[in-house]
Amino acid sequence: MPPQTLAIAAAAAATATVGPEHAPLDKYLTQQPVASKPAAAVSKSRLRKRRAAKPSAELGETVGVDGKPIRRLSDKKNVVLNTRNPIIIFMAKNELSLSLAFMAIVHGCYWAGYEWPKLWIRMQHKTNIADNGSVDSDRYVRGIHDFKFVFYWIVQLIAARSILLHHLLPGVPKLLGIKSDRKSRRFCEMTWGMLYITASWCIGTKIWAASPYYMNTQNLYINYPDDHIVMPYGLKWYYLVQTAFWLSNVYTIHIEERRKDHFEMMAHHVTTITLVLLSYTFHFTRFGHAFMLIMDFPDIFLYSAKMLRYLNFDMLPNVFFGIFSVSWIVTKHYLCLKMMFSIWIQGTSLVPYEKRFPDYPNSYASVPIVAALWAFLLILQIILIYWFTHILKVLHRVLIKGEEAQDTRSDDEDEDEAEVEAE
């Protein structure tokens, strides 16, 4: 007897034995197409399977948004490694103890009367000549020991971030009603970013308001390089601390869950660091100072919008995202392009030929050097335009479809919702 006949006979016997309340024989004879699951249901099903995966004793592995394994530190809920680099893994496990130990050694030797810790704790290369030729003890020039001050601030920023994310903030999201572990971790990360960017932007704006180049692009280059070699204490401090922050971000991006724009974010960090170092080396610190203020301002509203969304507010995230979108267009495109043309045109035309590179000491005003800066500014602008396309997608969903504002660069927010449903 053919196998198909045997299967039909067995199904009929089962129906007759069990009773009429069960499916009739027609169900087995009729080949009806099976409805496929919607894409969203399939995605959420996969996410549930990810959440159900048990981590190993020390390092657990799950799958990130790029489909690659990510590793979690079991003793630190707010650390998600997206790298297999043993150095970064070791630093992530011991970042606070290593940072505090280094700071304790430096400060201990400083209090014991040693001179070398001053090179790490205090800014060096003070000069008695001010930028206008008068005597001023609060002026500095760049020098070889600046990297020690930057490194010490990298250690301090990593320690501050670790204390905030792993000791001060972990309980706050639960008190505010955030149940998802992923949302809690992201809320803490956004809080750290918002606090630092807001503080640094306010300090930088105060320094800018007291400077001769406040709201005046010509004074970014007037009397270059004589008035640009020396820097006020506040300007040099701001520049070196910002350098430390961006360098520390190269590390922290590897201990946060990898998102879709990981490589774009890394390219953004590398380009920004290169611009900061080149402008500092070439004495274009006034330009770099104003440029950093322009670039940082919209991020305050982005971090705030994300924090409010994790807190399940309805309208406030959309309002803050709207402010962020407008400020992004004004600062990171209009003002950024204006600054790019400023350094290309005024950066060379306002500097006399006798004071240009290489004929004048400490001068780097020349078309090739400005072109090098312009090339990195152009790379940065391309990355910003790429991100702006994602902003337009969010605005389309909010304004046309009436949906909530979500960051399309990452899957983390959608995964949070699926995680809550799975629980």
Coordinates of C-alpha atoms in Angstrom, one line a residue:
M1 CA 0.0 0.0 0.0
P2 CA 1.4 3.4 -0.9
P3 CA 2.6 5.6 2.0
Q4 CA 0.0 8.3 1.2
T5 CA -2.8 5.8 1.6
L6 CA -1.4 4.6 4.9
A7 CA -1.2 8.2 6.3
I8 CA -4.8 8.9 5.3
A9 CA -6.1 5.7 6.9
A10 CA -4.2 6.4 10.1
A11 CA -5.6 9.9 10.3
A12 CA -9.2 8.6 9.7
A13 CA -8.7 5.9 12.4
A14 CA -7.5 8.5 14.9
T15 CA -10.5 10.8 14.1
A16 CA -13.0 7.9 14.5
T17 CA -11.4 6.8 17.8
V18 CA -11.1 10.1 19.6
G19 CA -14.5 11.5 18.7
P20 CA -16.4 14.1 16.6
E21 CA -15.1 17.0 18.6
H22 CA -11.7 16.8 16.9
A23 CA -10.9 18.0 13.4
P24 CA -12.6 16.1 10.5
L25 CA -10.8 14.0 8.0
D26 CA -11.1 16.9 5.5
K27 CA -8.3 18.6 7.4
Y28 CA -5.9 15.9 6.4
L29 CA -7.1 15.5 2.9
T30 CA -7.1 19.2 2.0
Q31 CA -3.7 20.8 1.5
Q32 CA -4.3 24.3 2.7
P33 CA -1.4 26.8 2.6
V34 CA 0.1 27.6 6.0
A35 CA -0.1 31.3 6.8
S36 CA 3.4 32.8 7.2
K37 CA 4.2 34.9 10.3
P38 CA 4.5 38.6 9.8
A39 CA 8.1 39.9 9.7
A40 CA 7.6 41.7 13.0
A41 CA 6.4 38.5 14.7
V42 CA 9.4 36.6 13.3
S43 CA 11.7 39.3 14.5
K44 CA 10.2 39.4 18.0
S45 CA 10.3 35.6 18.1
R46 CA 14.0 35.7 17.4
L47 CA 14.5 38.3 20.0
R48 CA 12.7 36.1 22.6
K49 CA 15.1 33.3 21.7
R50 CA 18.0 35.6 22.2
R51 CA 16.8 36.7 25.6
A52 CA 16.3 33.1 26.6
A53 CA 19.9 32.2 25.8
K54 CA 21.8 31.5 29.1
P55 CA 25.2 33.3 29.5
S56 CA 28.3 31.4 30.5
A57 CA 29.7 31.5 34.0
E58 CA 31.8 34.6 33.4
L59 CA 31.2 36.0 30.0
G60 CA 27.9 35.4 28.3
E61 CA 27.4 35.5 24.5
T62 CA 24.3 36.8 22.7
V63 CA 23.8 38.2 19.2
G64 CA 24.1 41.9 18.5
V65 CA 22.1 43.9 16.0
D66 CA 24.8 43.1 13.4
G67 CA 24.3 39.4 13.9
K68 CA 27.7 38.9 15.5
P69 CA 28.2 37.5 19.0
I70 CA 28.5 40.0 21.8
R71 CA 29.8 39.3 25.3
R72 CA 28.4 40.5 28.5
L73 CA 30.2 40.9 31.8
S74 CA 28.1 38.9 34.3
D75 CA 29.1 41.2 37.2
K76 CA 28.4 44.4 35.3
K77 CA 24.9 44.7 33.9
N78 CA 25.7 48.0 32.1
V79 CA 28.6 46.6 30.1
V80 CA 28.0 44.8 26.8
L81 CA 31.2 44.0 24.9
N82 CA 31.2 44.0 21.1
T83 CA 34.8 43.1 20.8
R84 CA 37.0 40.1 21.4
N85 CA 40.1 42.1 22.0
P86 CA 41.6 40.8 25.2
I87 CA 43.0 44.2 26.2
I88 CA 39.6 45.9 26.0
I89 CA 37.9 42.9 27.8
F90 CA 40.5 43.2 30.6
M91 CA 40.0 46.9 30.9
A92 CA 36.2 46.6 30.9
K93 CA 36.4 44.1 33.8
N94 CA 38.8 46.3 35.8
E95 CA 38.3 49.8 34.5
L96 CA 37.4 51.4 37.8
S97 CA 40.0 49.6 39.9
L98 CA 42.7 50.4 37.3
S99 CA 41.7 54.0 37.1
L100 CA 41.5 54.6 40.8
A101 CA 44.8 52.8 41.4
F102 CA 46.6 55.0 38.8
M103 CA 45.0 58.2 40.3
A104 CA 46.0 57.1 43.8
I105 CA 49.6 56.5 42.8
V106 CA 49.8 59.9 41.1
H107 CA 48.2 61.9 43.9
G108 CA 50.0 59.9 46.6
C109 CA 53.4 60.8 45.0
Y110 CA 52.2 64.4 44.6
W111 CA 51.3 64.7 48.3
A112 CA 54.6 63.0 49.2
G113 CA 56.4 65.9 47.5
Y114 CA 57.5 64.4 44.2
E115 CA 57.6 66.7 41.2
W116 CA 56.7 64.3 38.4
P117 CA 53.0 64.0 39.3
K118 CA 52.6 67.7 38.5
L119 CA 53.2 66.9 34.8
W120 CA 50.0 64.7 34.9
I121 CA 47.7 66.7 37.2
R122 CA 48.5 70.3 36.1
M123 CA 48.7 71.9 32.7
Q124 CA 52.3 72.6 31.7
H125 CA 54.1 75.1 29.5
K126 CA 53.0 78.3 31.1
T127 CA 54.3 81.5 29.6
N128 CA 54.6 85.1 30.8
I129 CA 53.8 86.7 27.5
A130 CA 50.1 87.2 26.8
D131 CA 48.6 87.2 23.3
N132 CA 48.7 91.0 23.1
G133 CA 52.4 91.2 24.2
S134 CA 51.7 92.2 27.8
V135 CA 52.8 90.2 30.8
D136 CA 50.2 87.7 32.0
S137 CA 51.0 84.6 34.1
D138 CA 47.8 82.8 33.1
R139 CA 48.8 82.1 29.5
Y140 CA 50.0 78.8 28.0
V141 CA 51.6 77.4 24.9
R142 CA 51.4 73.9 23.6
G143 CA 54.2 71.5 24.5
I144 CA 55.4 67.9 24.8
H145 CA 53.9 67.4 28.3
D146 CA 50.4 68.0 27.2
F147 CA 49.8 64.4 26.4
K148 CA 50.3 63.5 30.1
F149 CA 47.6 65.9 31.1
V150 CA 45.3 64.4 28.4
F151 CA 46.0 60.9 29.5
Y152 CA 45.3 61.7 33.1
W153 CA 41.9 63.2 32.1
I154 CA 41.2 60.0 30.0
V155 CA 41.6 58.0 33.2
Q156 CA 39.4 60.4 35.2
L157 CA 36.7 60.4 32.6
I158 CA 36.6 56.6 32.4
A159 CA 36.5 56.4 36.2
A160 CA 33.7 59.0 36.4
R161 CA 31.7 57.1 33.7
S162 CA 32.2 53.8 35.5
I163 CA 31.1 55.2 38.9
L164 CA 28.1 56.8 37.4
L165 CA 27.0 53.8 35.2
H166 CA 27.8 51.0 37.6
H167 CA 27.4 52.5 41.1
L168 CA 25.2 55.6 41.2
L169 CA 22.7 55.2 38.3
P170 CA 21.8 51.5 38.1
G171 CA 19.0 51.8 40.6
V172 CA 17.6 55.0 39.2
P173 CA 15.9 53.5 36.1
K174 CA 13.9 51.0 38.2
L175 CA 12.7 53.8 40.5
L176 CA 11.6 55.7 37.4
G177 CA 9.6 52.7 36.1
I178 CA 12.0 51.3 33.5
K179 CA 11.7 47.5 33.7
S180 CA 13.9 46.4 30.8
D181 CA 17.5 45.8 31.5
R182 CA 18.5 47.0 28.1
K183 CA 16.5 50.2 28.5
S184 CA 18.0 50.7 31.9
R185 CA 21.5 50.4 30.5
R186 CA 20.8 52.7 27.6
F187 CA 19.2 55.2 30.0
C188 CA 22.4 55.3 32.1
E189 CA 24.5 55.7 29.0
M190 CA 22.4 58.6 27.8
T191 CA 22.5 60.2 31.2
W192 CA 26.3 60.2 31.2
G193 CA 26.5 61.6 27.7
M194 CA 23.9 64.3 28.4
L195 CA 25.7 65.4 31.7
Y196 CA 29.1 65.6 30.1
I197 CA 28.0 67.3 26.8
T198 CA 25.9 69.9 28.7
A199 CA 28.7 70.7 31.2
S200 CA 31.4 70.9 28.5
W201 CA 29.3 73.0 26.2
C202 CA 28.4 75.5 29.0
I203 CA 32.1 75.8 30.0
G204 CA 33.2 76.2 26.4
T205 CA 30.5 78.8 25.8
K206 CA 31.6 80.8 28.8
I207 CA 35.2 80.7 27.5
W208 CA 34.0 81.7 24.0
A209 CA 31.9 84.6 25.3
A210 CA 35.0 86.1 27.0
S211 CA 37.2 85.7 23.9
P212 CA 38.1 88.2 21.2
Y213 CA 36.6 85.9 18.6
Y214 CA 33.1 85.8 20.1
M215 CA 30.6 86.1 17.2
N216 CA 33.4 87.3 14.9
T217 CA 34.9 84.8 12.4
Q218 CA 37.6 87.3 11.3
N219 CA 39.2 87.2 14.7
L220 CA 39.6 83.5 14.4
Y221 CA 42.6 84.3 12.1
I222 CA 43.5 87.9 12.7
N223 CA 47.2 88.4 13.6
Y224 CA 48.0 84.7 13.1
P225 CA 50.1 83.1 14.4
D226 CA 51.4 85.7 17.0
D227 CA 48.2 86.0 18.9
H228 CA 47.4 82.3 18.5
I229 CA 50.5 80.7 19.9
V230 CA 49.6 81.6 23.4
M231 CA 46.3 80.5 24.9
P232 CA 44.3 81.5 28.0
Y233 CA 44.2 78.9 30.7
G234 CA 40.5 78.2 30.0
L235 CA 41.0 77.6 26.3
K236 CA 43.8 75.2 26.7
W237 CA 42.1 73.3 29.5
Y238 CA 38.9 73.0 27.4
Y239 CA 40.9 71.8 24.4
L240 CA 42.8 69.2 26.2
V241 CA 39.8 67.8 28.2
Q242 CA 37.8 67.6 25.0
T243 CA 40.6 65.7 23.4
A244 CA 40.6 63.3 26.4
F245 CA 36.9 62.8 26.1
W246 CA 37.0 61.9 22.4
L247 CA 39.9 59.6 22.9
S248 CA 38.0 57.9 25.8
N249 CA 35.1 57.4 23.4
V250 CA 37.2 55.1 21.2
Y251 CA 37.4 52.8 24.2
T252 CA 33.8 53.2 25.5
I253 CA 32.3 52.5 22.0
H254 CA 33.6 48.9 22.4
I255 CA 32.0 48.3 25.8
E256 CA 28.5 49.4 24.6
E257 CA 26.3 47.2 22.5
R258 CA 27.2 47.4 18.8
R259 CA 24.7 49.3 16.8
K260 CA 24.1 49.6 13.1
D261 CA 26.2 52.7 12.7
H262 CA 29.2 51.3 14.6
F263 CA 31.7 51.9 11.8
E264 CA 30.2 55.4 11.0
M265 CA 30.5 56.3 14.7
M266 CA 34.1 55.1 14.9
A267 CA 34.9 57.0 11.7
H268 CA 33.3 60.1 13.3
H269 CA 35.4 59.7 16.5
V270 CA 38.6 59.2 14.5
T271 CA 37.9 62.2 12.2
T272 CA 37.0 64.4 15.2
I273 CA 40.1 63.4 17.1
T274 CA 42.3 64.1 14.0
L275 CA 40.7 67.5 13.6
V276 CA 41.2 68.4 17.2
L277 CA 44.9 67.3 17.2
L278 CA 45.7 69.0 13.8
S279 CA 44.0 72.3 14.8
Y280 CA 45.9 72.2 18.1
T281 CA 49.2 71.5 16.4
F282 CA 48.7 74.2 13.7
H283 CA 47.6 76.8 16.2
F284 CA 44.0 77.0 14.9
T285 CA 42.6 76.5 18.4
R286 CA 40.2 79.4 18.1
F287 CA 38.6 77.8 15.0
G288 CA 38.6 74.4 16.8
H289 CA 37.0 75.9 19.9
A290 CA 34.1 77.5 18.0
F291 CA 33.7 74.4 15.8
M292 CA 33.4 72.0 18.8
L293 CA 30.7 74.2 20.4
I294 CA 28.8 74.1 17.1
M295 CA 29.0 70.3 16.9
D296 CA 28.1 69.6 20.5
F297 CA 25.0 71.7 20.9
P298 CA 22.4 69.4 19.2
D299 CA 23.6 66.4 21.1
I300 CA 22.2 67.8 24.3
F301 CA 18.7 67.5 22.9
L302 CA 19.3 64.1 21.4
Y303 CA 20.4 62.6 24.7
S304 CA 17.4 64.3 26.4
A305 CA 14.9 63.0 23.9
K306 CA 16.2 59.4 24.3
M307 CA 16.1 59.6 28.1
L308 CA 12.5 60.8 28.0
R309 CA 11.5 58.1 25.6
Y310 CA 13.0 55.4 27.9
L311 CA 10.9 57.0 30.6
N312 CA 7.8 56.3 28.4
F313 CA 6.8 60.0 28.0
D314 CA 4.5 60.5 25.0
M315 CA 5.0 64.0 23.7
L316 CA 8.2 65.3 25.3
P317 CA 10.5 62.9 23.3
N318 CA 9.0 64.2 20.1
V319 CA 9.3 67.8 21.2
F320 CA 13.0 67.4 22.1
F321 CA 13.6 65.4 18.9
G322 CA 12.1 68.3 17.0
I323 CA 14.4 70.8 18.7
F324 CA 17.3 68.4 18.0
S325 CA 16.4 68.2 14.3
V326 CA 16.2 71.9 13.8
S327 CA 19.4 72.6 15.8
W328 CA 21.2 69.8 13.8
I329 CA 20.3 71.5 10.5
V330 CA 21.4 74.9 11.8
T331 CA 24.6 73.9 13.5
K332 CA 26.0 70.7 11.9
H333 CA 25.2 71.7 8.4
Y334 CA 24.6 75.4 7.9
L335 CA 27.1 76.7 10.5
C336 CA 29.5 73.8 9.9
L337 CA 29.6 74.6 6.2
K338 CA 30.0 78.3 7.0
M339 CA 33.0 77.5 9.2
M340 CA 34.5 75.3 6.4
F341 CA 34.3 78.2 4.0
S342 CA 35.6 80.5 6.7
I343 CA 38.8 78.6 7.2
W344 CA 39.3 78.1 3.5
I345 CA 38.8 81.8 2.5
Q346 CA 39.6 83.8 5.6
G347 CA 42.1 81.3 7.0
T348 CA 44.5 82.2 4.2
S349 CA 43.4 85.7 2.9
L350 CA 43.6 87.3 6.4
V351 CA 47.1 86.1 7.0
P352 CA 49.8 88.1 5.2
Y353 CA 52.2 86.3 2.9
E354 CA 55.2 87.1 5.0
K355 CA 53.5 85.3 8.0
R356 CA 52.6 82.1 6.1
F357 CA 54.2 78.7 6.2
P358 CA 57.1 77.9 6.0
D359 CA 58.7 81.4 6.0
Y360 CA 57.4 82.5 9.4
P361 CA 58.1 80.8 12.7
N362 CA 55.2 78.8 14.2
S363 CA 53.0 79.6 11.2
Y364 CA 51.1 76.8 9.4
A365 CA 48.9 79.1 7.3
S366 CA 49.2 77.7 3.8
V367 CA 46.9 76.3 1.2
P368 CA 48.1 72.6 1.6
I369 CA 47.7 72.6 5.4
V370 CA 44.3 74.3 5.2
A371 CA 43.3 71.8 2.5
A372 CA 44.3 68.9 4.8
L373 CA 42.0 70.3 7.5
W374 CA 39.3 70.9 5.0
A375 CA 39.5 67.3 3.8
F376 CA 38.8 66.0 7.3
L377 CA 36.0 68.6 7.7
L378 CA 34.5 67.2 4.5
I379 CA 34.7 63.6 5.7
L380 CA 32.9 64.7 8.9
Q381 CA 30.2 66.5 6.9
I382 CA 29.6 63.4 4.8
I383 CA 29.1 61.3 7.9
L384 CA 26.7 64.0 9.2
I385 CA 24.7 63.9 6.0
Y386 CA 24.4 60.2 6.3
W387 CA 23.0 60.5 9.8
F388 CA 20.8 63.3 8.6
T389 CA 19.0 60.9 6.3
H390 CA 18.1 58.8 9.3
I391 CA 16.8 62.0 11.0
L392 CA 14.6 62.6 8.0
K393 CA 13.2 59.0 8.3
V394 CA 12.3 59.7 11.9
L395 CA 10.7 63.0 11.1
H396 CA 8.6 61.2 8.3
R397 CA 7.4 58.7 10.8
V398 CA 6.5 61.3 13.4
L399 CA 5.0 64.0 11.2
I400 CA 3.4 61.8 8.5
K401 CA 2.6 58.5 10.2
G402 CA 2.0 59.9 13.7
E403 CA 4.5 57.4 15.3
E404 CA 6.9 58.1 18.1
A405 CA 10.4 59.3 17.5
Q406 CA 12.9 56.4 17.4
D407 CA 16.6 56.3 16.5
T408 CA 16.7 54.4 13.2
R409 CA 20.5 54.0 13.5
S410 CA 19.9 51.3 16.1
D411 CA 17.7 48.3 16.8
D412 CA 18.0 48.7 20.5
E413 CA 14.7 50.5 21.0
D414 CA 12.6 48.0 19.0
E415 CA 14.4 45.2 20.9
D416 CA 13.5 46.7 24.2
E417 CA 9.8 46.6 23.3
A418 CA 10.1 43.0 22.2
E419 CA 12.0 42.2 25.4
V420 CA 9.2 43.6 27.5
E421 CA 6.6 41.6 25.6
A422 CA 8.6 38.4 26.0
E423 CA 8.8 38.9 29.7

